[in-house]
PDB file of C-alpha atoms and ligand atoms in Angstrom:
ATOM      1  CA  MET A   1      85.537 104.847  83.594  1.00  0.00           C
ATOM      2  CA  GLY A   2      83.336 106.204  80.879  1.00  0.00           C
ATOM      3  CA  ALA A   3      80.521 104.040  79.491  1.00  0.00           C
ATOM      4  CA  GLY A   4      81.745 104.611  75.941  1.00  0.00           C
ATOM      5  CA  TYR A   5      85.118 102.967  76.485  1.00  0.00           C
ATOM      6  CA  ALA A   6      86.346 101.079  73.417  1.00  0.00           C
ATOM      7  CA  ARG A   7      88.784  98.377  74.402  1.00  0.00           C
ATOM      8  CA  PRO A   8      91.961  98.847  72.325  1.00  0.00           C
ATOM      9  CA  GLY A   9      93.725  95.977  70.603  1.00  0.00           C
ATOM     10  CA  GLU A  10      96.699  94.036  71.896  1.00  0.00           C
ATOM     11  CA  GLU A  11      99.305  95.915  69.876  1.00  0.00           C
ATOM     12  CA  GLU A  12      98.014  99.339  70.876  1.00  0.00           C
ATOM     13  CA  VAL A  13      97.888  98.369  74.559  1.00  0.00           C
ATOM     14  CA  ALA A  14     101.453  97.057  74.455  1.00  0.00           C
ATOM     15  CA  ASP A  15     102.670 100.227  72.721  1.00  0.00           C
ATOM     16  CA  ARG A  16     100.985 102.457  75.281  1.00  0.00           C
ATOM     17  CA  VAL A  17     102.377 100.533  78.242  1.00  0.00           C
ATOM     18  CA  ALA A  18     105.872 100.634  76.707  1.00  0.00           C
ATOM     19  CA  ALA A  19     105.665 104.396  76.119  1.00  0.00           C
ATOM     20  CA  ALA A  20     104.282 105.269  79.551  1.00  0.00           C
ATOM     21  CA  GLY A  21     107.491 104.793  81.554  1.00  0.00           C
ATOM     22  CA  GLY A  22     109.218 107.827  80.065  1.00  0.00           C
ATOM     23  CA  ASP A  23     106.147 110.006  79.528  1.00  0.00           C
ATOM     24  CA  THR A  24     105.597 112.732  82.121  1.00  0.00           C
ATOM     25  CA  THR A  25     101.924 112.967  81.191  1.00  0.00           C
ATOM     26  CA  ARG A  26     101.312 109.316  82.011  1.00  0.00           C
ATOM     27  CA  VAL A  27     101.781 106.996  84.996  1.00  0.00           C
ATOM     28  CA  ARG A  28     102.856 103.384  84.584  1.00  0.00           C
ATOM     29  CA  LEU A  29     101.228 101.153  87.199  1.00  0.00           C
ATOM     30  CA  GLU A  30     102.974  97.882  87.975  1.00  0.00           C
ATOM     31  CA  GLY A  31     100.855  95.267  89.709  1.00  0.00           C
ATOM     32  CA  ALA A  32      97.246  94.995  90.798  1.00  0.00           C
ATOM     33  CA  HIS A  33      97.836  96.730  94.133  1.00  0.00           C
ATOM     34  CA  ALA A  34      98.830  99.990  92.437  1.00  0.00           C
ATOM     35  CA  LEU A  35      95.983  99.726  89.933  1.00  0.00           C
ATOM     36  CA  LYS A  36      93.482  99.114  92.742  1.00  0.00           C
ATOM     37  CA  HIS A  37      94.463 102.281  94.621  1.00  0.00           C
ATOM     38  CA  ALA A  38      94.659 104.310  91.438  1.00  0.00           C
ATOM     39  CA  LEU A  39      91.071 103.319  90.644  1.00  0.00           C
ATOM     40  CA  ARG A  40      89.844 103.968  94.171  1.00  0.00           C
ATOM     41  CA  PHE A  41      91.327 107.457  94.163  1.00  0.00           C
ATOM     42  CA  GLY A  42      89.950 108.534  90.823  1.00  0.00           C
ATOM     43  CA  ALA A  43      92.757 107.865  88.337  1.00  0.00           C
ATOM     44  CA  ASP A  44      91.923 108.109  84.674  1.00  0.00           C
ATOM     45  CA  ILE A  45      93.018 104.636  83.568  1.00  0.00           C
ATOM     46  CA  GLU A  46      93.797 104.364  79.863  1.00  0.00           C
ATOM     47  CA  VAL A  47      94.843 100.737  79.381  1.00  0.00           C
ATOM     48  CA  VAL A  48      95.239  97.581  81.468  1.00  0.00           C
ATOM     49  CA  ALA A  49      97.355  94.658  80.248  1.00  0.00           C
ATOM     50  CA  THR A  50      97.988  91.193  81.600  1.00  0.00           C
ATOM     51  CA  ASP A  51      99.308  87.824  80.508  1.00  0.00           C
ATOM     52  CA  ASP A  52      96.899  86.031  82.843  1.00  0.00           C
ATOM     53  CA  GLN A  53      93.438  87.510  82.742  1.00  0.00           C
ATOM     54  CA  PRO A  54      91.682  84.805  84.809  1.00  0.00           C
ATOM     55  CA  GLY A  55      94.453  84.945  87.429  1.00  0.00           C
ATOM     56  CA  LEU A  56      94.299  88.730  87.670  1.00  0.00           C
ATOM     57  CA  LEU A  57      90.519  88.835  88.018  1.00  0.00           C
ATOM     58  CA  THR A  58      90.561  86.048  90.612  1.00  0.00           C
ATOM     59  CA  LEU A  59      93.178  87.937  92.611  1.00  0.00           C
ATOM     60  CA  LEU A  60      91.131  91.116  92.512  1.00  0.00           C
ATOM     61  CA  THR A  61      87.939  89.269  93.404  1.00  0.00           C
ATOM     62  CA  ASP A  62      89.709  88.093  96.550  1.00  0.00           C
ATOM     63  CA  LEU A  63      91.560  91.274  97.465  1.00  0.00           C
ATOM     64  CA  ALA A  64      89.683  94.179  95.920  1.00  0.00           C
ATOM     65  CA  PRO A  65      86.204  93.184  94.734  1.00  0.00           C
ATOM     66  CA  ASP A  66      85.213  96.842  94.446  1.00  0.00           C
ATOM     67  CA  VAL A  67      87.434  97.290  91.360  1.00  0.00           C
ATOM     68  CA  VAL A  68      86.906  93.957  89.592  1.00  0.00           C
ATOM     69  CA  ASP A  69      84.240  95.181  87.185  1.00  0.00           C
ATOM     70  CA  GLU A  70      86.279  98.211  86.155  1.00  0.00           C
ATOM     71  CA  VAL A  71      89.358  96.119  85.515  1.00  0.00           C
ATOM     72  CA  ALA A  72      87.391  93.421  83.685  1.00  0.00           C
ATOM     73  CA  ALA A  73      85.966  96.071  81.367  1.00  0.00           C
ATOM     74  CA  ARG A  74      89.452  97.294  80.414  1.00  0.00           C
ATOM     75  CA  VAL A  75      91.896  94.452  80.637  1.00  0.00           C
ATOM     76  CA  VAL A  76      93.545  93.106  77.496  1.00  0.00           C
ATOM     77  CA  GLN A  77      95.323  89.769  77.487  1.00  0.00           C
ATOM     78  CA  LEU A  78      98.720  89.958  75.775  1.00  0.00           C
ATOM     79  CA  ALA A  79     100.510  87.090  74.080  1.00  0.00           C
ATOM     80  CA  PRO A  80     103.487  85.789  76.118  1.00  0.00           C
ATOM     81  CA  ALA A  81     106.203  87.225  73.848  1.00  0.00           C
ATOM     82  CA  ARG A  82     104.626  90.665  73.823  1.00  0.00           C
ATOM     83  CA  TRP A  83     104.120  90.566  77.592  1.00  0.00           C
ATOM     84  CA  GLN A  84     107.724  89.533  78.226  1.00  0.00           C
ATOM     85  CA  ARG A  85     109.005  92.529  76.273  1.00  0.00           C
ATOM     86  CA  LEU A  86     107.040  94.862  78.570  1.00  0.00           C
ATOM     87  CA  VAL A  87     108.059  93.382  81.899  1.00  0.00           C
ATOM     88  CA  PRO A  88     111.498  94.644  82.929  1.00  0.00           C
ATOM     89  CA  ARG A  89     111.541  92.734  86.228  1.00  0.00           C
ATOM     90  CA  PRO A  90     109.241  90.381  88.062  1.00  0.00           C
ATOM     91  CA  LEU A  91     105.877  91.948  88.829  1.00  0.00           C
ATOM     92  CA  PRO A  92     104.024  91.526  92.112  1.00  0.00           C
ATOM     93  CA  SER A  93     100.976  90.381  90.089  1.00  0.00           C
ATOM     94  CA  PRO A  94     100.245  89.976  86.374  1.00  0.00           C
ATOM     95  CA  CYS A  95      99.141  93.493  85.644  1.00  0.00           C
ATOM     96  CA  LEU A  96     100.518  96.583  83.899  1.00  0.00           C
ATOM     97  CA  ALA A  97      98.362  99.650  83.442  1.00  0.00           C
ATOM     98  CA  VAL A  98      98.651 103.222  82.244  1.00  0.00           C
ATOM     99  CA  ALA A  99      96.890 106.207  83.795  1.00  0.00           C
ATOM    100  CA  ARG A 100      96.899 109.860  82.918  1.00  0.00           C
ATOM    101  CA  ARG A 101      99.204 111.699  85.252  1.00  0.00           C
ATOM    102  CA  PRO A 102      97.243 114.249  87.296  1.00  0.00           C
ATOM    103  CA  ARG A 103      98.378 117.845  86.822  1.00  0.00           C
ATOM    104  CA  VAL A 104      99.501 118.729  90.325  1.00  0.00           C
ATOM    105  CA  THR A 105     101.461 121.933  90.916  1.00  0.00           C
ATOM    106  CA  VAL A 106     103.628 122.819  93.885  1.00  0.00           C
ATOM    107  CA  GLY A 107     100.958 125.400  94.724  1.00  0.00           C
ATOM    108  CA  ASP A 108      98.309 122.662  94.801  1.00  0.00           C
ATOM    109  CA  VAL A 109     100.374 120.747  97.342  1.00  0.00           C
ATOM    110  CA  LEU A 110     100.993 123.811  99.508  1.00  0.00           C
ATOM    111  CA  GLN A 111      97.294 124.691  99.511  1.00  0.00           C
ATOM    112  CA  ALA A 112      96.202 121.249 100.671  1.00  0.00           C
ATOM    113  CA  SER A 113      94.879 121.075 104.202  1.00  0.00           C
ATOM    114  CA  GLY A 114      96.725 118.921 106.707  1.00  0.00           C
ATOM    115  CA  ARG A 115     100.400 118.174 107.080  1.00  0.00           C
ATOM    116  CA  ILE A 116     102.607 118.302 104.020  1.00  0.00           C
ATOM    117  CA  LEU A 117     105.432 115.818 103.809  1.00  0.00           C
ATOM    118  CA  VAL A 118     108.571 117.266 102.185  1.00  0.00           C
ATOM    119  CA  LEU A 119     111.258 114.784 101.171  1.00  0.00           C
ATOM    120  CA  ASP A 120     114.610 116.358 100.411  1.00  0.00           C
ATOM    121  CA  ARG A 121     116.378 114.656  97.485  1.00  0.00           C
ATOM    122  CA  PRO A 122     115.372 111.061  98.241  1.00  0.00           C
ATOM    123  CA  ARG A 123     117.889 108.714  96.618  1.00  0.00           C
ATOM    124  CA  HIS A 124     115.875 105.524  96.607  1.00  0.00           C
ATOM    125  CA  LEU A 125     112.590 105.469  94.767  1.00  0.00           C
ATOM    126  CA  GLY A 126     111.467 102.616  96.999  1.00  0.00           C
ATOM    127  CA  ASN A 127     111.872 104.839 100.063  1.00  0.00           C
ATOM    128  CA  LEU A 128     110.144 107.677  98.292  1.00  0.00           C
ATOM    129  CA  GLY A 129     107.193 105.461  97.440  1.00  0.00           C
ATOM    130  CA  ALA A 130     106.995 103.965 100.927  1.00  0.00           C
ATOM    131  CA  ALA A 131     106.894 107.497 102.360  1.00  0.00           C
ATOM    132  CA  VAL A 132     104.077 108.498  99.995  1.00  0.00           C
ATOM    133  CA  ARG A 133     102.189 105.380 100.993  1.00  0.00           C
ATOM    134  CA  VAL A 134     102.353 106.084 104.713  1.00  0.00           C
ATOM    135  CA  ALA A 135     101.589 109.779 104.161  1.00  0.00           C
ATOM    136  CA  ALA A 136      98.416 108.803 102.304  1.00  0.00           C
ATOM    137  CA  ALA A 137      97.461 106.254 104.945  1.00  0.00           C
ATOM    138  CA  ALA A 138      98.029 108.706 107.796  1.00  0.00           C
ATOM    139  CA  GLY A 139      95.858 111.352 106.130  1.00  0.00           C
ATOM    140  CA  ALA A 140      98.591 113.846 105.257  1.00  0.00           C
ATOM    141  CA  GLY A 141      97.551 116.700 102.978  1.00  0.00           C
ATOM    142  CA  GLY A 142     100.208 116.235 100.299  1.00  0.00           C
ATOM    143  CA  VAL A 143     103.745 115.266  99.404  1.00  0.00           C
ATOM    144  CA  LEU A 144     106.471 117.385  97.899  1.00  0.00           C
ATOM    145  CA  THR A 145     109.821 115.975  96.808  1.00  0.00           C
ATOM    146  CA  LEU A 146     112.794 118.308  96.396  1.00  0.00           C
ATOM    147  CA  GLY A 147     115.465 117.611  93.779  1.00  0.00           C
ATOM    148  CA  ASP A 148     115.527 115.300  90.791  1.00  0.00           C
ATOM    149  CA  ALA A 149     113.585 112.258  91.937  1.00  0.00           C
ATOM    150  CA  ASP A 150     110.197 111.984  90.265  1.00  0.00           C
ATOM    151  CA  PRO A 151     107.543 110.955  92.805  1.00  0.00           C
ATOM    152  CA  TRP A 152     105.520 109.519  89.893  1.00  0.00           C
ATOM    153  CA  HIS A 153     108.333 107.312  88.593  1.00  0.00           C
ATOM    154  CA  PRO A 154     107.027 103.744  88.054  1.00  0.00           C
ATOM    155  CA  THR A 155     109.289 102.413  90.817  1.00  0.00           C
ATOM    156  CA  ALA A 156     108.016 105.024  93.286  1.00  0.00           C
ATOM    157  CA  VAL A 157     104.420 104.353  92.242  1.00  0.00           C
ATOM    158  CA  ARG A 158     104.947 100.654  92.758  1.00  0.00           C
ATOM    159  CA  ALA A 159     106.460 101.201  96.222  1.00  0.00           C
ATOM    160  CA  ALA A 160     103.586 103.528  97.116  1.00  0.00           C
ATOM    161  CA  ALA A 161     101.036 100.969  95.868  1.00  0.00           C
ATOM    162  CA  GLY A 162      99.635 103.731  93.649  1.00  0.00           C
ATOM    163  CA  LEU A 163      98.766 106.037  96.545  1.00  0.00           C
ATOM    164  CA  GLN A 164     100.198 109.071  94.756  1.00  0.00           C
ATOM    165  CA  PHE A 165      96.636 109.272  93.436  1.00  0.00           C
ATOM    166  CA  ALA A 166      95.284 109.683  96.976  1.00  0.00           C
ATOM    167  CA  LEU A 167      96.922 113.029  97.797  1.00  0.00           C
ATOM    168  CA  PRO A 168      98.508 115.890  95.835  1.00  0.00           C
ATOM    169  CA  THR A 169     102.053 114.827  95.023  1.00  0.00           C
ATOM    170  CA  ALA A 170     104.566 116.971  93.150  1.00  0.00           C
ATOM    171  CA  ARG A 171     108.261 117.756  92.751  1.00  0.00           C
ATOM    172  CA  ALA A 172     110.057 121.070  93.306  1.00  0.00           C
ATOM    173  CA  GLU A 173     113.696 122.060  92.862  1.00  0.00           C
ATOM    174  CA  VAL A 174     113.911 123.788  96.245  1.00  0.00           C
ATOM    175  CA  LEU A 175     111.692 124.341  99.253  1.00  0.00           C
ATOM    176  CA  PRO A 176     109.160 126.997  98.253  1.00  0.00           C
ATOM    177  CA  ALA A 177     108.257 129.978 100.410  1.00  0.00           C
ATOM    178  CA  THR A 178     105.428 129.213 102.803  1.00  0.00           C
ATOM    179  CA  ASP A 179     103.534 130.780 105.709  1.00  0.00           C
ATOM    180  CA  ARG A 180     102.974 127.377 107.244  1.00  0.00           C
ATOM    181  CA  PRO A 181     105.013 126.143 110.200  1.00  0.00           C
ATOM    182  CA  VAL A 182     108.052 124.144 109.130  1.00  0.00           C
ATOM    183  CA  VAL A 183     109.217 121.199 111.216  1.00  0.00           C
ATOM    184  CA  ALA A 184     112.470 119.374 110.490  1.00  0.00           C
ATOM    185  CA  LEU A 185     112.583 115.712 111.386  1.00  0.00           C
ATOM    186  CA  ASP A 186     116.133 115.428 112.641  1.00  0.00           C
ATOM    187  CA  PRO A 187     117.841 113.031 115.049  1.00  0.00           C
ATOM    188  CA  GLY A 188     119.422 116.064 116.758  1.00  0.00           C
ATOM    189  CA  GLY A 189     116.100 117.735 117.582  1.00  0.00           C
ATOM    190  CA  THR A 190     113.853 117.837 120.635  1.00  0.00           C
ATOM    191  CA  PRO A 191     111.738 114.748 121.378  1.00  0.00           C
ATOM    192  CA  LEU A 192     108.951 114.123 118.873  1.00  0.00           C
ATOM    193  CA  HIS A 193     106.671 112.651 121.473  1.00  0.00           C
ATOM    194  CA  GLY A 194     106.928 115.634 123.834  1.00  0.00           C
ATOM    195  CA  SER A 195     104.200 117.615 122.051  1.00  0.00           C
ATOM    196  CA  PRO A 196     102.091 117.218 118.901  1.00  0.00           C
ATOM    197  CA  LEU A 197     103.340 118.340 115.504  1.00  0.00           C
ATOM    198  CA  PRO A 198     101.450 121.270 113.988  1.00  0.00           C
ATOM    199  CA  THR A 199      98.489 119.901 112.052  1.00  0.00           C
ATOM    200  CA  ASP A 200      99.104 122.274 109.125  1.00  0.00           C
ATOM    201  CA  GLY A 201     102.914 122.108 109.092  1.00  0.00           C
ATOM    202  CA  LEU A 202     105.468 121.116 106.501  1.00  0.00           C
ATOM    203  CA  LEU A 203     107.410 118.102 107.747  1.00  0.00           C
ATOM    204  CA  LEU A 204     110.941 118.105 106.303  1.00  0.00           C
ATOM    205  CA  VAL A 205     112.705 114.767 105.981  1.00  0.00           C
ATOM    206  CA  GLY A 206     116.326 114.493 104.893  1.00  0.00           C
ATOM    207  CA  THR A 207     118.067 112.427 102.275  1.00  0.00           C
ATOM    208  CA  GLU A 208     119.121 108.885 103.153  1.00  0.00           C
ATOM    209  CA  ARG A 209     122.829 109.365 103.559  1.00  0.00           C
ATOM    210  CA  GLY A 210     123.341 112.968 104.597  1.00  0.00           C
ATOM    211  CA  GLY A 211     120.112 113.913 106.345  1.00  0.00           C
ATOM    212  CA  LEU A 212     118.798 117.479 106.129  1.00  0.00           C
ATOM    213  CA  THR A 213     121.118 120.199 104.837  1.00  0.00           C
ATOM    214  CA  ASP A 214     122.049 123.150 107.019  1.00  0.00           C
ATOM    215  CA  ALA A 215     120.064 125.378 104.662  1.00  0.00           C
ATOM    216  CA  LEU A 216     116.880 123.366 105.173  1.00  0.00           C
ATOM    217  CA  LEU A 217     117.436 123.064 108.911  1.00  0.00           C
ATOM    218  CA  ALA A 218     117.710 126.858 108.977  1.00  0.00           C
ATOM    219  CA  ARG A 219     114.267 127.112 107.371  1.00  0.00           C
ATOM    220  CA  ALA A 220     112.687 125.049 110.137  1.00  0.00           C
ATOM    221  CA  ASP A 221     110.779 126.600 113.025  1.00  0.00           C
ATOM    222  CA  GLU A 222     111.578 123.535 115.109  1.00  0.00           C
ATOM    223  CA  ARG A 223     113.545 120.270 114.916  1.00  0.00           C
ATOM    224  CA  ARG A 224     112.063 117.080 116.265  1.00  0.00           C
ATOM    225  CA  ALA A 225     113.742 113.740 116.971  1.00  0.00           C
ATOM    226  CA  ILE A 226     112.418 110.203 117.282  1.00  0.00           C
ATOM    227  CA  ALA A 227     113.999 108.552 120.312  1.00  0.00           C
ATOM    228  CA  MET A 228     116.470 105.762 119.479  1.00  0.00           C
ATOM    229  CA  ARG A 229     118.566 103.376 121.478  1.00  0.00           C
ATOM    230  CA  PRO A 230     122.164 104.583 121.991  1.00  0.00           C
ATOM    231  CA  GLY A 231     124.372 103.483 119.100  1.00  0.00           C
ATOM    232  CA  VAL A 232     121.612 103.666 116.488  1.00  0.00           C
ATOM    233  CA  SER A 233     122.259 106.703 114.288  1.00  0.00           C
ATOM    234  CA  SER A 234     118.992 106.965 112.384  1.00  0.00           C
ATOM    235  CA  LEU A 235     115.842 105.270 111.164  1.00  0.00           C
ATOM    236  CA  ASN A 236     115.071 104.476 107.565  1.00  0.00           C
ATOM    237  CA  LEU A 237     113.537 107.517 105.901  1.00  0.00           C
ATOM    238  CA  ALA A 238     110.072 106.025 105.373  1.00  0.00           C
ATOM    239  CA  THR A 239     110.053 104.503 108.848  1.00  0.00           C
ATOM    240  CA  ALA A 240     110.807 107.927 110.333  1.00  0.00           C
ATOM    241  CA  VAL A 241     107.930 109.407 108.319  1.00  0.00           C
ATOM    242  CA  ALA A 242     105.588 106.733 109.660  1.00  0.00           C
ATOM    243  CA  VAL A 243     106.562 107.313 113.278  1.00  0.00           C
ATOM    244  CA  ALA A 244     106.150 111.084 112.924  1.00  0.00           C
ATOM    245  CA  LEU A 245     102.845 111.074 111.065  1.00  0.00           C
ATOM    246  CA  TYR A 246     101.329 108.507 113.414  1.00  0.00           C
ATOM    247  CA  ALA A 247     102.720 110.020 116.621  1.00  0.00           C
ATOM    248  CA  ASP A 248      99.414 111.672 117.494  1.00  0.00           C
ATOM    249  CA  ARG A 249      96.902 109.542 115.618  1.00  0.00           C
TER     250      ARG A 249
HETATM  251  C1  SAM B   1     118.233 107.767 106.946  1.00  0.00           C
HETATM  252  S1  SAM B   1     117.921 109.274 107.699  1.00  0.00           S
HETATM  253  C2  SAM B   1     119.411 110.202 107.378  1.00  0.00           C
HETATM  254  C3  SAM B   1     120.502 109.828 108.226  1.00  0.00           C
HETATM  255  C4  SAM B   1     121.553 110.891 108.306  1.00  0.00           C
HETATM  256  N1  SAM B   1     122.830 110.258 108.453  1.00  0.00           N
HETATM  257  C5  SAM B   1     121.290 111.853 109.457  1.00  0.00           C
HETATM  258  O1  SAM B   1     122.129 111.937 110.321  1.00  0.00           O
HETATM  259  O2  SAM B   1     120.252 112.520 109.486  1.00  0.00           O
HETATM  260  C6  SAM B   1     116.812 110.100 106.651  1.00  0.00           C
HETATM  261  C7  SAM B   1     115.962 111.096 107.353  1.00  0.00           C
HETATM  262  O3  SAM B   1     115.027 110.434 108.192  1.00  0.00           O
HETATM  263  C8  SAM B   1     114.722 111.248 109.308  1.00  0.00           C
HETATM  264  N2  SAM B   1     115.103 110.514 110.512  1.00  0.00           N
HETATM  265  C9  SAM B   1     115.663 109.284 110.585  1.00  0.00           C
HETATM  266  N3  SAM B   1     115.812 108.910 111.865  1.00  0.00           N
HETATM  267  C10 SAM B   1     115.342 109.927 112.614  1.00  0.00           C
HETATM  268  C11 SAM B   1     115.206 110.143 114.029  1.00  0.00           C
HETATM  269  N4  SAM B   1     115.578 109.233 114.908  1.00  0.00           N
HETATM  270  N5  SAM B   1     114.662 111.307 114.428  1.00  0.00           N
HETATM  271  C12 SAM B   1     114.248 112.232 113.557  1.00  0.00           C
HETATM  272  N6  SAM B   1     114.360 112.086 112.214  1.00  0.00           N
HETATM  273  C13 SAM B   1     114.887 110.947 111.757  1.00  0.00           C
HETATM  274  C14 SAM B   1     115.522 112.526 109.157  1.00  0.00           C
HETATM  275  O4  SAM B   1     114.741 113.509 108.519  1.00  0.00           O
HETATM  276  C15 SAM B   1     116.642 112.070 108.273  1.00  0.00           C
HETATM  277  O5  SAM B   1     117.236 113.166 107.587  1.00  0.00           O
END
């Protein structure tokens, strides 16, 4: 955060938090966990709001002392009525923040080194976020989502604990052309644990209900399956991502 930061007033902070949810140039961060990761991975934080400043700073002192000073320099305490209007559902901790959304192109994601996670039309933003979180933790190079779901939606950011800031994350309509190996994660494939996944590959993961489309399966150089007990048809999307990305770590 720049040294010349001028802390805005309560009304301006509330307005900026309210506007951030539908603004594709901004990211709304719900809870201290997401704010912590955003700060650690270089987010440009514009405003931080709370209805319990001592509680928030105590929580961060316990859980993330490395970001306490930065949050303390920015946080603005809102009056209860104003705070209530901003909080659509219970928050994990008394904190709402706004960051600038990084400009990440599909090309940026495809040029990243390491494995690229590709989620085809995820339906649940919680799954999407959980997959981003494990991809960041496992050291993947980037995340691409195909279809309408915005990987920077506040719900996905909350589920990812803000780790979209840790690796290039973008959305594309369809799978772009690539020279990299493409691996489909598919219950009908050959065993995942038989041999390592390519370290520079695209890992395709299907949508929750239907799995990968025939068109995407046709783009894959190989299909790999995570072993399951007979009778179990599939793993949760984010769980499958975790097993695959940690298979050789
Ligand atoms: C909830 S599953 C989709 C289930 C879908 N009915 C199917 O048959 O693929 C979402 C995605 O997670 C991945 N997945 C889940 N379980 C898997 C397994 N055992 N092996 C490989 N991939 C799996 C696949 O990419 C799948 O498309």
